[in-house]
Amino acid sequence: MLFEAFSLRATKLSNRTVMSPLTRSRAVDNNTPNSLMATYYAQRASAGLIITEGTSPSPNGLGYARIPGLFNDAQVQGWKLVTDAVHAKGGKIVVQLMHTGRVSHQANLPAGAEVLGPSPDTCPGEMWTDTHGSQPHTPPRAMTEADIQTAVREYATAARLAVEAGFDGIELHAANGYLLEQFLNANVNRRTDGHGGTAEGRNRLVLEVARAAVEEIGAERVGIRLSPHGVVNSTGAFEGVDEQYLALVKQLSALGLMYVHVLDHAAMGAPPVPAKLKAALKAAFDGPFILAGGLDKASAQQALREGRADLTAMGRPFIANPDLVDRMHRNAPLNAPASDTFYTPGAKGYTDYPTLAG
């Protein structure tokens, strides 16, 4: 089943293998995609669907060094290089919209941008800056209602720009402890207004963003990524998490989204997303369901065969194996990724991995 064609709403995929979003920190010149990134994604165009690295819809969301944005014309033109290259190879590609929120350092942001979050609590830990090395996260300013509505508009604008840039759709990143999950997560969101305090309040921003994106580009072009029970960036499980996410997915289903993409970090040592919850989320969503987290060919095939997913996403195997689909189809050995080049500038460890074709 892994190699079967699949209809992702109106988008026809050549197979059921999805390339997971992978931050690679290769954007240059004011967070603008470039020809090197176009080469990287085109090399991996045999994936049924490519989901790009996290891409900020706002200057305020560019928390990491050298991540791309999608909020001005230069970035649209840079991304056109990527989408044209992928489509020329017969591939399909969506852009993951990721606002980092409090997972940020001021040194990584452009002039005039600021670190924001649902609450004023600083994210524990450190992050890399090109100017000062590794630094503690910058304390965020708690967002006002006006800030929240500005962020909703930024996501909607980025969705429109994504279509202008030639993408087949967008993925809202509501996982891994970034802004949308910061609002979802009771350990991070300490608000007592309409965007916090209850499960319904915590779900509100994600639903507002999803509706705004749907209104802008259509539901068949809007997917979402979730990671309930995830612990990345000091999130973690909380009382009522399963019920909250089930309610959220039922409302997302009513919108008719392109897909729901659930990530389980257990392969990285985090607590697993309970199998019962994954099954319930899939049942709650009337549409394509993507499963991700430590999958290989055998476990992906099994998930498809058992009906636990419609599509399966893989991340690190795609870093070192541009021709991953072909390698899996032929049961060929995989290249090992070089972790010391995951986030470094330039082509080394990015576009220089060998393929079976040579």
Coordinates of C-alpha atoms in Angstrom, one line a residue:
M1 CA 0.0 0.0 0.0
L2 CA 2.9 2.4 0.6
F3 CA 3.5 2.7 -3.1
E4 CA -0.1 3.1 -4.2
A5 CA -1.5 6.4 -5.6
F6 CA -3.8 8.3 -3.2
S7 CA -6.2 11.2 -3.6
L8 CA -5.6 13.8 -0.9
R9 CA -8.9 15.6 -1.3
A10 CA -8.4 17.2 -4.8
T11 CA -4.6 16.6 -4.9
K12 CA -3.5 13.4 -6.6
L13 CA -0.4 11.8 -4.9
S14 CA 1.8 9.2 -6.6
N15 CA 2.2 7.2 -3.4
R16 CA 1.3 7.2 0.3
T17 CA 4.8 8.2 1.6
V18 CA 4.9 11.8 3.0
M19 CA 8.1 13.7 3.6
S20 CA 7.8 15.1 7.1
P21 CA 8.6 18.8 7.8
L22 CA 12.3 19.1 8.6
T23 CA 13.9 22.3 9.8
R24 CA 17.2 22.6 7.9
S25 CA 18.1 26.3 8.4
R26 CA 19.3 27.0 4.9
A27 CA 17.3 30.2 4.2
V28 CA 19.4 33.3 3.4
D29 CA 18.9 37.0 2.8
N30 CA 16.1 38.0 5.2
N31 CA 14.7 34.5 5.6
T32 CA 14.2 34.0 1.9
P33 CA 14.3 30.6 0.2
N34 CA 16.9 30.1 -2.5
S35 CA 18.1 27.9 -5.3
L36 CA 19.9 25.5 -2.9
M37 CA 16.6 24.8 -1.2
A38 CA 14.9 24.3 -4.6
T39 CA 17.6 21.6 -5.4
Y40 CA 17.0 19.9 -2.0
Y41 CA 13.3 19.6 -2.4
A42 CA 13.4 18.7 -6.0
Q43 CA 15.8 15.8 -5.1
R44 CA 13.0 14.4 -2.9
A45 CA 10.1 15.0 -5.2
S46 CA 9.3 11.2 -5.5
A47 CA 7.7 11.4 -2.1
G48 CA 3.9 11.3 -2.5
L49 CA 3.7 14.6 -0.7
I50 CA 6.4 16.9 0.6
I51 CA 5.7 19.0 3.7
T52 CA 8.3 21.8 3.9
E53 CA 10.3 22.9 6.9
G54 CA 8.5 25.2 9.3
T55 CA 8.0 28.6 7.6
S56 CA 6.9 31.6 9.6
P57 CA 3.8 33.6 8.6
S58 CA 5.1 36.6 10.6
P59 CA 8.4 38.4 11.4
N60 CA 7.5 37.6 15.0
G61 CA 7.6 33.9 14.3
L62 CA 11.1 33.6 12.9
G63 CA 12.5 32.3 16.2
Y64 CA 15.3 30.1 14.9
A65 CA 18.4 31.2 12.9
R66 CA 18.0 31.0 9.1
I67 CA 14.4 29.6 8.9
P68 CA 12.3 30.8 6.0
G69 CA 9.3 33.1 6.1
L70 CA 6.2 33.6 3.9
F71 CA 5.0 37.1 4.5
N72 CA 6.6 39.2 1.7
D73 CA 7.1 39.1 -2.1
A74 CA 10.8 38.2 -2.0
Q75 CA 9.9 35.1 0.0
V76 CA 7.1 34.3 -2.4
Q77 CA 9.5 34.5 -5.3
G78 CA 12.0 32.3 -3.4
W79 CA 9.4 29.7 -2.7
K80 CA 8.4 29.7 -6.4
L81 CA 11.9 28.4 -7.2
V82 CA 11.1 25.4 -4.9
T83 CA 7.5 24.7 -6.0
D84 CA 8.5 25.0 -9.7
A85 CA 11.4 22.5 -9.2
V86 CA 9.2 20.0 -7.3
H87 CA 6.4 20.2 -9.8
A88 CA 8.8 19.8 -12.7
K89 CA 9.7 16.4 -11.2
G90 CA 6.0 15.4 -10.8
G91 CA 5.9 16.0 -7.1
K92 CA 3.4 17.7 -4.7
I93 CA 4.3 20.1 -2.0
V94 CA 2.6 22.0 0.9
V95 CA 4.2 24.6 3.1
Q96 CA 4.2 24.2 6.8
L97 CA 3.3 27.5 8.5
M98 CA 5.1 27.6 11.8
H99 CA 5.0 30.6 14.1
T100 CA 7.6 29.9 16.9
G101 CA 5.9 32.1 19.5
R102 CA 7.9 31.9 22.8
V103 CA 10.3 29.4 21.4
S104 CA 12.6 32.2 20.2
H105 CA 15.5 34.5 20.7
Q106 CA 15.4 38.2 19.9
A107 CA 18.7 38.0 18.1
N108 CA 17.1 35.7 15.5
L109 CA 14.2 38.1 14.7
P110 CA 14.3 41.0 12.2
A111 CA 14.2 44.6 13.4
G112 CA 10.8 45.6 14.8
A113 CA 9.8 42.0 15.6
E114 CA 9.2 40.7 19.1
V115 CA 8.9 37.4 21.0
L116 CA 5.2 36.7 21.8
G117 CA 3.3 33.9 23.6
P118 CA 0.0 33.2 25.2
S119 CA 1.5 33.9 28.6
P120 CA 4.6 35.7 29.9
D121 CA 6.4 32.5 30.9
T122 CA 9.8 32.0 29.3
C123 CA 10.4 28.7 27.5
P124 CA 13.0 26.7 29.4
G125 CA 16.2 25.9 27.7
E126 CA 18.4 27.5 25.1
M127 CA 18.5 28.1 21.3
W128 CA 21.2 28.8 18.8
T129 CA 21.8 32.3 17.5
D130 CA 24.3 33.0 14.8
T131 CA 25.4 36.2 16.5
H132 CA 25.8 35.1 20.1
G133 CA 25.9 31.3 20.1
S134 CA 23.6 29.4 22.3
Q135 CA 21.4 31.6 24.4
P136 CA 18.4 31.2 26.8
H137 CA 15.1 31.8 25.2
T138 CA 13.9 35.4 25.3
P139 CA 11.0 36.1 27.7
P140 CA 7.9 36.5 25.6
R141 CA 5.3 39.3 25.9
A142 CA 1.8 37.9 26.6
M143 CA -0.3 38.5 23.5
T144 CA -3.2 40.9 23.7
E145 CA -6.5 40.3 21.9
A146 CA -5.2 42.7 19.2
D147 CA -2.0 40.7 18.9
I148 CA -4.0 37.5 18.5
Q149 CA -6.2 38.8 15.7
T150 CA -3.1 40.2 14.0
A151 CA -1.6 36.6 14.1
V152 CA -4.8 35.2 12.7
R153 CA -4.6 37.6 9.8
E154 CA -0.9 36.8 9.3
Y155 CA -1.7 33.1 8.9
A156 CA -4.5 33.9 6.4
T157 CA -2.2 36.1 4.4
A158 CA 0.5 33.5 4.4
A159 CA -2.0 30.9 3.1
R160 CA -2.8 33.2 0.2
L161 CA 0.9 33.8 -0.5
A162 CA 1.5 30.1 -0.4
V163 CA -1.0 29.6 -3.3
E164 CA 0.7 32.5 -5.2
A165 CA 4.0 30.8 -4.6
G166 CA 2.7 27.6 -6.3
F167 CA 2.2 25.4 -3.3
D168 CA -0.5 22.6 -3.4
G169 CA -1.6 23.7 0.1
I170 CA -0.5 24.5 3.6
E171 CA 0.0 22.7 6.9
L172 CA -0.8 24.6 10.1
H173 CA 1.9 23.6 12.6
A174 CA 0.0 23.1 15.9
A175 CA 2.5 20.7 17.3
N176 CA 6.0 20.6 18.9
G177 CA 5.4 23.5 21.3
Y178 CA 5.2 26.3 18.8
L179 CA 2.6 29.2 18.9
L180 CA -0.5 27.2 18.1
E181 CA 0.3 24.4 20.5
Q182 CA 1.3 27.0 23.1
F183 CA -2.3 28.1 23.1
L184 CA -3.6 24.5 23.0
N185 CA -1.4 23.4 26.0
A186 CA -2.7 24.0 29.5
N187 CA 0.9 23.8 30.9
V188 CA 1.8 26.8 28.7
N189 CA -1.4 28.7 28.2
R190 CA -2.3 30.4 31.6
R191 CA -4.8 32.9 30.1
T192 CA -8.1 33.5 31.8
D193 CA -9.8 35.2 28.8
G194 CA -11.6 33.7 25.9
H195 CA -8.3 32.2 24.5
G196 CA -7.6 30.1 27.6
G197 CA -8.9 28.9 30.9
T198 CA -10.9 26.0 29.4
A199 CA -10.4 23.4 26.7
E200 CA -12.7 25.3 24.5
G201 CA -10.8 28.5 25.1
R202 CA -7.4 26.8 24.5
N203 CA -8.7 25.4 21.2
R204 CA -10.1 28.7 20.0
L205 CA -7.0 30.2 18.3
V206 CA -6.3 27.0 16.3
L207 CA -9.9 27.0 15.1
E208 CA -9.8 30.8 14.3
V209 CA -6.6 30.3 12.2
A210 CA -8.0 27.2 10.5
R211 CA -11.2 29.0 9.5
A212 CA -9.3 32.1 8.3
A213 CA -7.0 29.9 6.1
V214 CA -10.0 28.0 4.8
E215 CA -11.8 31.2 3.9
E216 CA -8.6 32.4 2.1
I217 CA -7.7 29.3 0.0
G218 CA -10.3 26.6 0.5
A219 CA -10.5 23.7 3.0
E220 CA -9.1 21.2 0.5
R221 CA -5.8 23.1 0.7
V222 CA -5.5 23.4 4.5
G223 CA -3.9 20.6 6.6
I224 CA -2.9 20.6 10.2
R225 CA -0.2 18.8 12.4
L226 CA -0.9 17.9 16.0
S227 CA 1.2 16.3 18.7
P228 CA -1.0 15.5 21.8
H229 CA 1.0 14.2 24.7
G230 CA 4.1 15.7 23.1
V231 CA 6.7 17.2 25.5
V232 CA 8.8 19.3 23.0
N233 CA 9.5 22.9 24.1
S234 CA 8.1 22.2 27.6
T235 CA 4.6 21.3 26.7
G236 CA 3.6 17.9 28.1
A237 CA 0.3 16.1 28.8
F238 CA -2.3 17.7 31.1
E239 CA -5.7 16.8 32.6
G240 CA -8.3 16.4 29.9
V241 CA -5.8 16.4 27.0
D242 CA -7.5 13.6 25.1
E243 CA -11.0 15.0 25.4
Q244 CA -9.7 18.5 24.3
Y245 CA -8.0 17.1 21.2
L246 CA -11.0 15.0 20.2
A247 CA -13.2 18.1 20.4
L248 CA -10.7 20.0 18.4
V249 CA -10.5 17.4 15.6
K250 CA -14.2 17.0 15.4
Q251 CA -14.5 20.8 14.7
L252 CA -11.6 20.6 12.2
S253 CA -13.4 17.8 10.5
A254 CA -16.5 19.9 10.1
L255 CA -14.4 22.4 8.2
G256 CA -13.4 19.7 5.7
L257 CA -9.7 20.2 6.0
M258 CA -7.2 18.6 3.6
Y259 CA -5.8 16.3 6.3
V260 CA -5.0 15.8 10.0
H261 CA -1.4 14.8 10.7
V262 CA -0.6 13.3 14.1
L263 CA 3.0 13.1 15.3
D264 CA 4.1 10.6 18.0
H265 CA 7.5 11.4 19.6
A266 CA 7.9 8.0 21.3
A267 CA 10.7 7.1 18.9
M268 CA 12.7 10.0 20.3
G269 CA 12.2 8.9 23.9
A270 CA 9.0 10.9 24.7
P271 CA 5.8 9.4 26.1
P272 CA 3.8 7.8 23.3
V273 CA 0.5 9.1 22.1
P274 CA -1.9 6.4 23.3
A275 CA -3.0 4.1 20.5
K276 CA -6.6 4.5 21.7
L277 CA -6.3 8.3 21.2
K278 CA -4.8 8.0 17.7
A279 CA -7.6 5.7 16.7
A280 CA -10.2 8.1 18.2
L281 CA -8.7 11.1 16.4
K282 CA -8.7 9.2 13.1
A283 CA -12.3 8.2 13.7
A284 CA -13.2 11.8 14.6
F285 CA -11.8 13.2 11.4
D286 CA -13.8 12.6 8.2
G287 CA -10.9 12.8 5.8
P288 CA -7.3 11.8 5.2
F289 CA -5.2 11.0 8.3
I290 CA -1.4 11.1 8.3
L291 CA 0.6 9.3 11.0
A292 CA 4.2 10.2 11.8
G293 CA 6.8 9.3 14.3
G294 CA 9.8 6.9 13.9
L295 CA 8.2 5.0 11.0
D296 CA 10.2 2.8 8.6
K297 CA 9.0 0.8 5.6
A298 CA 7.7 -2.1 7.7
S299 CA 5.9 -0.1 10.3
A300 CA 4.4 2.3 7.8
Q301 CA 3.1 -0.6 5.7
Q302 CA 1.6 -2.1 8.8
A303 CA -0.1 1.2 9.8
L304 CA -1.6 1.4 6.4
R305 CA -2.7 -2.2 6.2
E306 CA -4.3 -2.0 9.7
G307 CA -6.2 1.1 8.7
R308 CA -4.5 3.3 11.4
A309 CA -3.5 5.8 8.7
D310 CA -4.2 6.8 5.1
L311 CA -0.7 8.2 4.6
T312 CA 2.6 7.8 6.6
A313 CA 5.2 10.4 7.1
M314 CA 8.9 10.0 7.5
G315 CA 11.5 12.6 8.4
R316 CA 15.1 11.7 9.0
P317 CA 15.3 8.9 6.4
F318 CA 14.5 11.6 3.8
I319 CA 17.4 13.8 5.0
A320 CA 20.0 11.2 3.9
N321 CA 18.0 9.5 1.1
P322 CA 16.6 11.8 -1.5
D323 CA 15.4 8.7 -3.3
L324 CA 13.9 7.1 -0.2
V325 CA 10.7 5.9 -2.0
D326 CA 12.8 4.1 -4.6
R327 CA 15.1 2.6 -2.0
M328 CA 12.1 1.3 0.0
H329 CA 10.5 -0.1 -3.2
R330 CA 13.7 -2.0 -4.0
N331 CA 14.6 -2.9 -0.4
A332 CA 17.9 -1.1 -0.9
P333 CA 20.0 -0.1 2.1
L334 CA 19.6 3.5 3.4
N335 CA 22.3 6.2 3.8
A336 CA 22.9 7.3 7.4
P337 CA 22.3 11.0 8.1
A338 CA 25.1 13.2 9.3
S339 CA 23.5 15.0 12.3
D340 CA 26.3 17.6 12.5
T341 CA 25.0 19.1 9.3
F342 CA 21.3 19.1 10.1
Y343 CA 21.2 22.9 10.7
T344 CA 24.4 24.2 9.2
P345 CA 24.5 26.6 6.2
G346 CA 25.4 25.3 2.7
A347 CA 25.2 22.2 0.6
K348 CA 27.2 19.9 2.8
G349 CA 24.9 17.3 4.4
Y350 CA 22.0 18.9 2.5
T351 CA 22.1 18.2 -1.3
D352 CA 25.2 16.0 -1.5
Y353 CA 23.8 12.6 -0.4
P354 CA 24.2 9.8 -3.0
T355 CA 21.2 8.2 -4.8
L356 CA 21.0 4.7 -6.2
A357 CA 21.1 6.3 -9.7
G358 CA 24.4 7.9 -8.9

